[in-house]
PDB file of C-alpha atoms in Angstrom:
ATOM      1  CA  MET A   1     -36.462  -7.046 -76.089  1.00 55.00           C
ATOM      2  CA  GLY A   2     -39.343  -8.094 -73.961  1.00 63.00           C
ATOM      3  CA  ASP A   3     -37.090 -10.215 -71.754  1.00 79.00           C
ATOM      4  CA  GLU A   4     -34.599  -7.458 -71.034  1.00 83.00           C
ATOM      5  CA  PRO A   5     -35.208  -5.258 -67.961  1.00 78.00           C
ATOM      6  CA  THR A   6     -35.953  -1.605 -68.432  1.00 86.00           C
ATOM      7  CA  ASN A   7     -33.618   1.137 -67.311  1.00 83.00           C
ATOM      8  CA  GLY A   8     -35.824   1.935 -64.302  1.00 85.00           C
ATOM      9  CA  GLU A   9     -35.850  -1.711 -63.254  1.00 87.00           C
ATOM     10  CA  LEU A  10     -32.052  -1.855 -63.588  1.00 83.00           C
ATOM     11  CA  ALA A  11     -31.747   1.286 -61.470  1.00 86.00           C
ATOM     12  CA  ARG A  12     -34.017  -0.243 -58.781  1.00 87.00           C
ATOM     13  CA  ARG A  13     -32.020  -3.477 -58.814  1.00 86.00           C
ATOM     14  CA  LEU A  14     -28.745  -1.525 -58.494  1.00 87.00           C
ATOM     15  CA  ASP A  15     -30.197   0.543 -55.629  1.00 87.00           C
ATOM     16  CA  ALA A  16     -31.390  -2.638 -53.894  1.00 88.00           C
ATOM     17  CA  GLY A  17     -27.903  -4.164 -54.364  1.00 87.00           C
ATOM     18  CA  PHE A  18     -26.269  -1.022 -52.972  1.00 86.00           C
ATOM     19  CA  ASP A  19     -28.701  -1.054 -50.027  1.00 88.00           C
ATOM     20  CA  ASP A  20     -27.841  -4.700 -49.345  1.00 88.00           C
ATOM     21  CA  LEU A  21     -24.140  -3.850 -49.619  1.00 89.00           C
ATOM     22  CA  LYS A  22     -24.546  -0.912 -47.226  1.00 90.00           C
ATOM     23  CA  GLU A  23     -26.415  -3.118 -44.746  1.00 91.00           C
ATOM     24  CA  ASP A  24     -23.701  -5.786 -45.006  1.00 89.00           C
ATOM     25  CA  MET A  25     -21.019  -3.120 -44.444  1.00 90.00           C
ATOM     26  CA  ARG A  26     -22.878  -1.811 -41.340  1.00 89.00           C
ATOM     27  CA  THR A  27     -23.162  -5.361 -39.989  1.00 90.00           C
ATOM     28  CA  LEU A  28     -19.476  -5.992 -40.656  1.00 87.00           C
ATOM     29  CA  ALA A  29     -18.505  -2.680 -39.038  1.00 84.00           C
ATOM     30  CA  GLY A  30     -20.599  -3.575 -35.987  1.00 82.00           C
ATOM     31  CA  ARG A  31     -18.893  -6.937 -35.713  1.00 81.00           C
ATOM     32  CA  LEU A  32     -15.468  -5.347 -36.109  1.00 78.00           C
ATOM     33  CA  ASP A  33     -16.276  -2.861 -33.341  1.00 74.00           C
ATOM     34  CA  THR A  34     -16.833  -5.751 -30.955  1.00 75.00           C
ATOM     35  CA  LYS A  35     -13.469  -7.336 -31.813  1.00 74.00           C
ATOM     36  CA  VAL A  36     -10.464  -6.495 -29.668  1.00 70.00           C
ATOM     37  CA  ASP A  37      -7.399  -5.166 -31.401  1.00 78.00           C
ATOM     38  CA  ALA A  38      -4.393  -7.476 -30.977  1.00 81.00           C
ATOM     39  CA  SER A  39      -2.179  -4.666 -29.653  1.00 86.00           C
ATOM     40  CA  LEU A  40      -4.867  -3.664 -27.161  1.00 82.00           C
ATOM     41  CA  LEU A  41      -5.174  -7.269 -26.077  1.00 83.00           C
ATOM     42  CA  ALA A  42      -1.399  -7.487 -25.649  1.00 89.00           C
ATOM     43  CA  LEU A  43      -1.416  -4.298 -23.566  1.00 91.00           C
ATOM     44  CA  GLN A  44      -4.225  -5.602 -21.400  1.00 92.00           C
ATOM     45  CA  GLN A  45      -2.401  -8.893 -20.924  1.00 93.00           C
ATOM     46  CA  GLN A  46       0.823  -7.048 -20.025  1.00 96.00           C
ATOM     47  CA  ALA A  47      -1.046  -4.891 -17.503  1.00 96.00           C
ATOM     48  CA  GLN A  48      -2.609  -8.007 -15.995  1.00 97.00           C
ATOM     49  CA  ASP A  49       0.794  -9.688 -15.833  1.00 97.00           C
ATOM     50  CA  ASP A  50       2.257  -6.588 -14.152  1.00 97.00           C
ATOM     51  CA  ARG A  51      -0.548  -6.560 -11.581  1.00 97.00           C
ATOM     52  CA  HIS A  52      -0.015 -10.270 -10.974  1.00 97.00           C
ATOM     53  CA  GLN A  53       3.735  -9.765 -10.548  1.00 97.00           C
ATOM     54  CA  ALA A  54       3.185  -6.862  -8.126  1.00 97.00           C
ATOM     55  CA  LEU A  55       0.721  -8.949  -6.148  1.00 97.00           C
ATOM     56  CA  MET A  56       3.152 -11.863  -5.980  1.00 97.00           C
ATOM     57  CA  MET A  57       5.888  -9.514  -4.760  1.00 97.00           C
ATOM     58  CA  ARG A  58       3.579  -8.162  -2.056  1.00 97.00           C
ATOM     59  CA  VAL A  59       2.609 -11.682  -0.979  1.00 97.00           C
ATOM     60  CA  SER A  60       6.241 -12.780  -0.797  1.00 97.00           C
ATOM     61  CA  ALA A  61       7.129  -9.637   1.193  1.00 96.00           C
ATOM     62  CA  ILE A  62       4.299 -10.374   3.624  1.00 97.00           C
ATOM     63  CA  GLU A  63       5.444 -13.997   3.959  1.00 97.00           C
ATOM     64  CA  GLU A  64       9.030 -12.885   4.599  1.00 97.00           C
ATOM     65  CA  GLU A  65       7.864 -10.400   7.221  1.00 97.00           C
ATOM     66  CA  ARG A  66       5.794 -13.095   8.929  1.00 97.00           C
ATOM     67  CA  GLY A  67       8.824 -15.377   8.934  1.00 96.00           C
ATOM     68  CA  ARG A  68      10.984 -12.647  10.478  1.00 97.00           C
ATOM     69  CA  GLU A  69       8.263 -11.939  13.050  1.00 97.00           C
ATOM     70  CA  ALA A  70       8.100 -15.642  13.975  1.00 96.00           C
ATOM     71  CA  GLU A  71      11.886 -15.713  14.365  1.00 97.00           C
ATOM     72  CA  ARG A  72      11.721 -12.586  16.550  1.00 97.00           C
ATOM     73  CA  ARG A  73       9.046 -14.193  18.727  1.00 97.00           C
ATOM     74  CA  GLN A  74      11.127 -17.352  19.103  1.00 97.00           C
ATOM     75  CA  GLN A  75      14.191 -15.270  20.005  1.00 97.00           C
ATOM     76  CA  GLU A  76      12.178 -13.307  22.581  1.00 97.00           C
ATOM     77  CA  GLN A  77      10.846 -16.571  24.016  1.00 97.00           C
ATOM     78  CA  ARG A  78      14.384 -17.957  24.326  1.00 97.00           C
ATOM     79  CA  GLU A  79      15.528 -14.724  25.991  1.00 96.00           C
ATOM     80  CA  ALA A  80      12.590 -14.889  28.418  1.00 96.00           C
ATOM     81  CA  GLU A  81      13.481 -18.498  29.283  1.00 96.00           C
ATOM     82  CA  ASN A  82      17.102 -17.450  29.837  1.00 96.00           C
ATOM     83  CA  ARG A  83      15.944 -14.609  32.120  1.00 95.00           C
ATOM     84  CA  ARG A  84      13.771 -17.027  34.100  1.00 95.00           C
ATOM     85  CA  ALA A  85      16.728 -19.380  34.510  1.00 94.00           C
ATOM     86  CA  GLY A  86      18.875 -16.442  35.622  1.00 93.00           C
ATOM     87  CA  ASP A  87      16.182 -15.370  38.069  1.00 92.00           C
ATOM     88  CA  LYS A  88      16.111 -18.875  39.541  1.00 90.00           C
ATOM     89  CA  ARG A  89      19.892 -18.788  39.998  1.00 90.00           C
ATOM     90  CA  LEU A  90      19.619 -15.353  41.577  1.00 89.00           C
ATOM     91  CA  ILE A  91      16.943 -16.566  43.995  1.00 85.00           C
ATOM     92  CA  LEU A  92      19.130 -19.506  44.913  1.00 82.00           C
ATOM     93  CA  THR A  93      22.217 -17.397  45.516  1.00 86.00           C
ATOM     94  CA  ALA A  94      20.446 -14.448  47.149  1.00 87.00           C
ATOM     95  CA  LEU A  95      18.020 -16.273  49.428  1.00 86.00           C
ATOM     96  CA  VAL A  96      18.753 -19.937  49.885  1.00 84.00           C
ATOM     97  CA  VAL A  97      22.544 -19.835  50.260  1.00 85.00           C
ATOM     98  CA  PRO A  98      22.531 -17.076  52.954  1.00 88.00           C
ATOM     99  CA  LEU A  99      19.795 -18.992  54.787  1.00 88.00           C
ATOM    100  CA  LEU A 100      21.897 -22.166  54.678  1.00 87.00           C
ATOM    101  CA  LEU A 101      24.943 -20.226  55.880  1.00 90.00           C
ATOM    102  CA  LEU A 102      22.895 -18.832  58.738  1.00 90.00           C
ATOM    103  CA  LEU A 103      21.689 -22.292  59.697  1.00 91.00           C
ATOM    104  CA  LEU A 104      25.255 -23.577  59.477  1.00 90.00           C
ATOM    105  CA  GLN A 105      26.467 -20.795  61.783  1.00 91.00           C
ATOM    106  CA  VAL A 106      23.677 -21.535  64.268  1.00 91.00           C
ATOM    107  CA  TYR A 107      24.550 -25.232  64.165  1.00 91.00           C
ATOM    108  CA  LEU A 108      28.253 -24.557  64.617  1.00 89.00           C
ATOM    109  CA  ALA A 109      27.551 -22.099  67.401  1.00 89.00           C
ATOM    110  CA  SER A 110      25.321 -24.613  69.175  1.00 90.00           C
ATOM    111  CA  ARG A 111      28.010 -27.319  68.891  1.00 87.00           C
ATOM    112  CA  GLY A 112      30.696 -25.030  70.116  1.00 78.00           C
ATOM    113  CA  SER A 113      28.815 -24.031  73.246  1.00 64.00           C
ATOM    114  CA  SER A 114      28.126 -27.589  74.365  1.00 54.00           C
TER     115      SER A 114
END
């Protein structure tokens, strides 16, 4: 019986084992607290995907608006060129042609009096 532990020693060994087990459980609980739940991760990923999708929609809307604005500017430029061409025709018909007619009348009048 000399080799067998006493009841007090057994109780101390059991307490030490329980203390080690409690410490291991606290360590495990701490590690589990740092882990991300799979459903939470899926929700975070879905939220990130939604934000990405919304951002892509905004970018495409901005690009479309820029394209429309460029088309509008080109159309306005074409209209301005057409107005300038019309103004040139108007200047020709309103100023140059009457001046030529006047010169023609003066020429014809000078020929007729000679």
